[in-house]
Short mmCIF file of C-alpha atoms in Angstrom, two decimals:
data_model
loop_
_atom_site.label_atom_id
_atom_site.label_comp_id
_atom_site.label_asym_id
_atom_site.label_seq_id
_atom_site.Cartn_x
_atom_site.Cartn_y
_atom_site.Cartn_z
CA ASP A 1300 17.23 45.46 2.13
CA GLN A 1301 18.67 48.06 -0.21
CA GLN A 1302 21.07 50.29 1.69
CA VAL A 1303 21.64 52.59 -1.28
CA LYS A 1304 18.67 53.60 -3.37
CA GLN A 1305 18.36 55.43 -6.64
CA ASN A 1306 14.64 55.78 -7.07
CA SER A 1307 14.70 57.13 -10.61
CA PRO A 1308 15.59 54.37 -13.06
CA SER A 1309 15.89 56.91 -15.86
CA LEU A 1310 16.13 60.63 -16.51
CA SER A 1311 15.99 62.68 -19.70
CA VAL A 1312 17.43 66.17 -19.90
CA GLN A 1313 17.90 68.67 -22.69
CA GLU A 1314 21.47 69.48 -23.70
CA GLY A 1315 22.77 72.52 -21.86
CA ARG A 1316 20.37 72.15 -18.95
CA ILE A 1317 21.10 70.81 -15.48
CA SER A 1318 20.92 67.09 -14.72
CA ILE A 1319 20.18 66.15 -11.12
CA LEU A 1320 20.61 62.55 -10.07
CA ASN A 1321 19.49 61.55 -6.61
CA CYS A 1322 20.59 58.89 -4.18
CA ASP A 1323 19.32 57.91 -0.73
CA TYR A 1324 20.98 55.67 1.80
CA THR A 1325 19.90 54.03 5.03
CA ASN A 1326 23.14 53.11 6.79
CA SER A 1327 24.34 55.97 8.98
CA MET A 1328 27.77 54.30 9.21
CA PHE A 1329 28.56 55.18 5.59
CA ASP A 1330 31.30 57.80 5.58
CA TYR A 1331 32.30 58.05 1.95
CA PHE A 1332 30.17 58.38 -1.13
CA LEU A 1333 31.03 58.06 -4.78
CA TRP A 1334 29.44 58.46 -8.17
CA TYR A 1335 30.35 56.26 -11.09
CA LYS A 1336 29.38 56.54 -14.73
CA LYS A 1337 28.97 53.49 -16.91
CA TYR A 1338 28.78 53.25 -20.67
CA PRO A 1339 27.49 50.07 -22.33
CA ALA A 1340 30.07 47.27 -22.62
CA GLU A 1341 32.48 49.08 -20.29
CA GLY A 1342 33.23 48.95 -16.60
CA PRO A 1343 32.07 51.79 -14.34
CA THR A 1344 34.30 54.87 -14.27
CA PHE A 1345 34.84 56.93 -11.16
CA LEU A 1346 33.36 60.41 -11.46
CA ILE A 1347 33.40 62.24 -8.15
CA SER A 1348 33.31 61.49 -4.44
CA ILE A 1349 32.52 63.15 -1.15
CA SER A 1350 33.49 62.47 2.41
CA SER A 1351 30.84 62.57 5.11
CA ILE A 1352 32.59 65.52 6.73
CA LYS A 1353 31.73 67.70 3.74
CA ASP A 1354 28.43 68.76 2.24
CA LYS A 1355 29.63 69.69 -1.23
CA ASN A 1356 32.35 68.72 -3.64
CA GLU A 1357 32.81 70.22 -7.07
CA ASP A 1358 34.83 69.08 -10.06
CA GLY A 1359 34.25 70.99 -13.27
CA ARG A 1360 30.71 70.42 -14.47
CA PHE A 1361 30.04 67.91 -11.70
CA THR A 1362 28.98 68.75 -8.16
CA VAL A 1363 27.95 66.32 -5.47
CA PHE A 1364 25.86 67.49 -2.53
CA LEU A 1365 25.51 65.53 0.68
CA ASN A 1366 22.71 66.01 3.22
CA LYS A 1367 23.64 63.75 6.10
CA SER A 1368 20.56 64.45 8.19
CA ALA A 1369 18.36 63.37 5.28
CA LYS A 1370 20.74 60.59 4.24
CA HIS A 1371 20.57 61.96 0.75
CA LEU A 1372 23.07 62.90 -1.89
CA SER A 1373 22.72 64.28 -5.35
CA LEU A 1374 24.89 64.72 -8.41
CA HIS A 1375 24.47 67.87 -10.46
CA ILE A 1376 25.79 68.07 -14.00
CA VAL A 1377 25.85 71.55 -15.49
CA PRO A 1378 25.67 72.02 -18.39
CA SER A 1379 24.61 68.57 -19.53
CA GLN A 1380 26.16 67.26 -22.72
CA PRO A 1381 25.14 64.37 -25.00
CA GLY A 1382 28.32 62.54 -23.99
CA ASP A 1383 27.02 62.45 -20.43
CA SER A 1384 24.37 59.95 -21.51
CA ALA A 1385 25.17 56.84 -19.45
CA VAL A 1386 24.10 54.93 -16.37
CA TYR A 1387 25.11 56.63 -13.14
CA PHE A 1388 25.71 54.62 -10.01
CA CYS A 1389 25.80 56.01 -6.52
CA ALA A 1390 27.98 54.07 -4.08
CA ALA A 1391 28.72 54.27 -0.38
CA SER A 1392 31.32 52.77 1.88
CA THR A 1393 32.37 52.59 5.47
CA TYR A 1394 36.04 53.32 5.95
CA GLY A 1395 36.83 52.27 2.41
CA GLN A 1396 35.36 48.82 2.73
CA ASN A 1397 32.14 47.10 1.80
CA PHE A 1398 31.23 49.35 -1.05
CA VAL A 1399 27.47 49.28 -1.66
CA PHE A 1400 26.14 50.40 -5.02
CA GLY A 1401 22.72 51.66 -5.92
CA PRO A 1402 20.81 50.19 -8.88
CA GLY A 1403 21.74 53.07 -11.17
CA THR A 1404 19.96 55.82 -13.06
CA ARG A 1405 20.06 55.96 -16.85
CA LEU A 1406 20.64 59.54 -17.98
CA SER A 1407 19.77 60.55 -21.51
CA VAL A 1408 20.90 63.99 -22.64
CA LEU A 1409 18.93 65.03 -25.68
CA PRO A 1410 20.56 67.28 -28.30
CA ASP B 711 41.69 52.54 -19.87
CA SER B 712 41.47 51.95 -16.10
CA GLY B 713 44.56 49.75 -15.96
CA VAL B 714 42.54 46.82 -14.66
CA THR B 715 42.37 43.82 -16.98
CA GLN B 716 39.93 40.95 -16.94
CA THR B 717 39.94 37.72 -18.87
CA PRO B 718 38.11 36.27 -20.61
CA LYS B 719 35.87 38.94 -22.03
CA HIS B 720 33.09 36.47 -22.79
CA LEU B 721 32.41 33.02 -21.45
CA ILE B 722 29.65 30.63 -22.48
CA THR B 723 29.19 27.42 -20.54
CA ALA B 724 26.57 24.94 -19.43
CA THR B 725 24.75 24.44 -16.15
CA GLY B 726 26.68 22.42 -13.61
CA GLN B 727 30.04 23.49 -14.96
CA ARG B 728 32.84 25.41 -13.24
CA VAL B 729 34.62 28.49 -14.56
CA THR B 730 37.44 30.75 -13.45
CA LEU B 731 37.49 34.48 -14.07
CA ARG B 732 40.77 36.32 -13.86
CA CYS B 733 41.61 39.87 -12.87
CA SER B 734 44.85 41.82 -12.91
CA PRO B 735 44.67 45.00 -10.83
CA ARG B 736 46.30 48.32 -11.64
CA SER B 737 50.02 48.29 -11.03
CA GLY B 738 50.64 48.68 -7.33
CA ASP B 739 47.00 48.38 -6.21
CA LEU B 740 46.70 45.98 -3.31
CA SER B 741 42.92 45.62 -3.09
CA VAL B 742 40.77 43.67 -5.50
CA TYR B 743 36.98 43.66 -5.44
CA TRP B 744 34.59 41.40 -7.33
CA TYR B 745 31.09 42.46 -8.34
CA GLN B 746 28.21 40.79 -10.12
CA GLN B 747 25.82 42.72 -12.33
CA SER B 748 22.78 40.79 -13.45
CA LEU B 749 20.51 42.03 -16.22
CA ASP B 750 19.10 45.49 -15.46
CA GLN B 751 20.37 45.39 -11.91
CA GLY B 752 22.99 47.29 -10.01
CA LEU B 753 26.37 46.07 -8.95
CA GLN B 754 26.32 43.48 -6.21
CA PHE B 755 29.48 43.35 -4.15
CA LEU B 756 30.78 39.80 -3.84
CA ILE B 757 34.15 39.85 -2.10
CA GLN B 758 37.27 41.94 -1.45
CA TYR B 759 40.88 40.90 -1.07
CA TYR B 760 43.69 43.04 0.24
CA ASN B 761 47.28 41.99 -0.29
CA GLY B 762 46.34 38.34 -0.53
CA GLU B 763 43.91 38.21 2.36
CA GLU B 764 40.14 38.23 2.33
CA ARG B 765 39.02 41.63 3.63
CA ALA B 766 35.26 41.79 3.21
CA LYS B 767 32.50 39.54 2.04
CA GLY B 768 29.25 40.55 0.42
CA ASN B 769 26.49 38.55 -1.22
CA ILE B 770 28.73 35.75 -2.43
CA LEU B 771 27.22 32.31 -2.85
CA GLU B 772 28.92 29.29 -1.30
CA ARG B 773 29.37 27.92 -4.83
CA PHE B 774 31.63 30.89 -5.54
CA SER B 775 35.12 31.41 -4.21
CA ALA B 776 37.98 33.76 -4.86
CA GLN B 777 41.61 34.23 -4.08
CA GLN B 778 44.35 36.78 -4.56
CA PHE B 779 47.80 35.56 -5.45
CA PRO B 780 51.22 36.89 -4.38
CA ASP B 781 51.51 38.83 -7.63
CA LEU B 782 48.19 40.46 -6.63
CA HIS B 783 46.13 39.11 -9.49
CA SER B 784 42.86 37.54 -8.44
CA GLU B 785 40.63 34.73 -9.60
CA LEU B 786 36.93 34.22 -9.05
CA ASN B 787 35.83 30.61 -9.24
CA LEU B 788 32.19 29.83 -9.97
CA SER B 789 31.08 26.21 -9.65
CA SER B 790 27.89 24.19 -10.13
CA LEU B 791 26.74 26.95 -12.40
CA GLU B 792 23.06 27.75 -12.70
CA LEU B 793 21.15 29.73 -15.31
CA GLY B 794 20.80 32.57 -12.81
CA ASP B 795 24.56 32.98 -12.61
CA SER B 796 24.54 34.52 -16.07
CA ALA B 797 25.74 38.06 -15.51
CA LEU B 798 28.53 40.55 -15.96
CA TYR B 799 31.31 40.06 -13.46
CA PHE B 800 33.45 43.08 -12.72
CA CYS B 801 36.73 43.30 -10.95
CA ALA B 802 37.94 46.56 -9.43
CA SER B 803 41.14 47.57 -7.71
CA SER B 804 42.18 50.32 -5.35
CA VAL B 805 44.96 51.37 -2.98
CA ARG B 806 48.38 51.79 -4.43
CA GLU B 807 51.40 50.57 -2.49
CA GLY B 808 52.56 53.12 0.03
CA VAL B 809 49.08 54.55 0.56
CA LEU B 810 47.18 53.74 3.71
CA SER B 811 44.42 51.31 3.00
CA GLY B 812 40.84 51.91 3.91
CA HIS B 813 39.55 55.40 3.69
CA ASN B 814 38.87 57.50 0.67
CA ASN B 815 39.84 55.13 -2.05
CA GLU B 816 37.87 55.05 -5.24
CA GLN B 817 37.89 51.84 -7.20
CA PHE B 818 39.00 51.41 -10.77
CA PHE B 819 36.98 48.89 -12.72
CA GLY B 820 37.96 46.45 -15.39
CA PRO B 821 35.84 45.97 -18.51
CA GLY B 822 34.07 42.93 -17.07
CA THR B 823 33.56 39.30 -18.05
CA ARG B 824 30.19 38.41 -19.52
CA LEU B 825 29.21 34.93 -18.36
CA THR B 826 26.40 33.11 -20.12
CA VAL B 827 25.17 29.85 -18.63
CA LEU B 828 23.06 27.77 -21.00
#
């Protein structure tokens, strides 16, 4: 049973446009959500996070939105750049433990 | 550079063998997490240690075990290896000394160990 789902295995976006990566979860006990970016042959790198008491967190070009009632979060990247091409993982945790990762979405930003 | 180191980078072994993967967390981080990433799959949480004690357990097989030593480095032991154990194994750390453990801690990942079982 997948508690964190990323239903789009891949996404292609034109450079300069918005990238929207989606994530759904089933466990209502999750209280902290994170996005990680992973380049080939490297470990995942933390990108941005959001606590369940918020519905939006912004850091530069990256914004994460949380809809608790829908158990859905999304990562917006504006504007998208070729260097953003990577696999993006959504992760969730309960009180900082038992981190559960989604299967990832491969983003390709086309020049 | 995340500050988390993992050795070895690559490991090739045969079925039935036993291997040990090593992880050194970021300086001062007390928590170590182990993950397995099989081909084209997401990260599967295996186990977490905090300051030497097992804190949480995920989908870790009985053939696998881990420990965290007093100097906070951790080892993941994989025994009776099977072809399906071939994967990338990541270690991550979080929680610096002096910071309350638990909430709102992102993890910093090492570069991974690629295990190939032939």
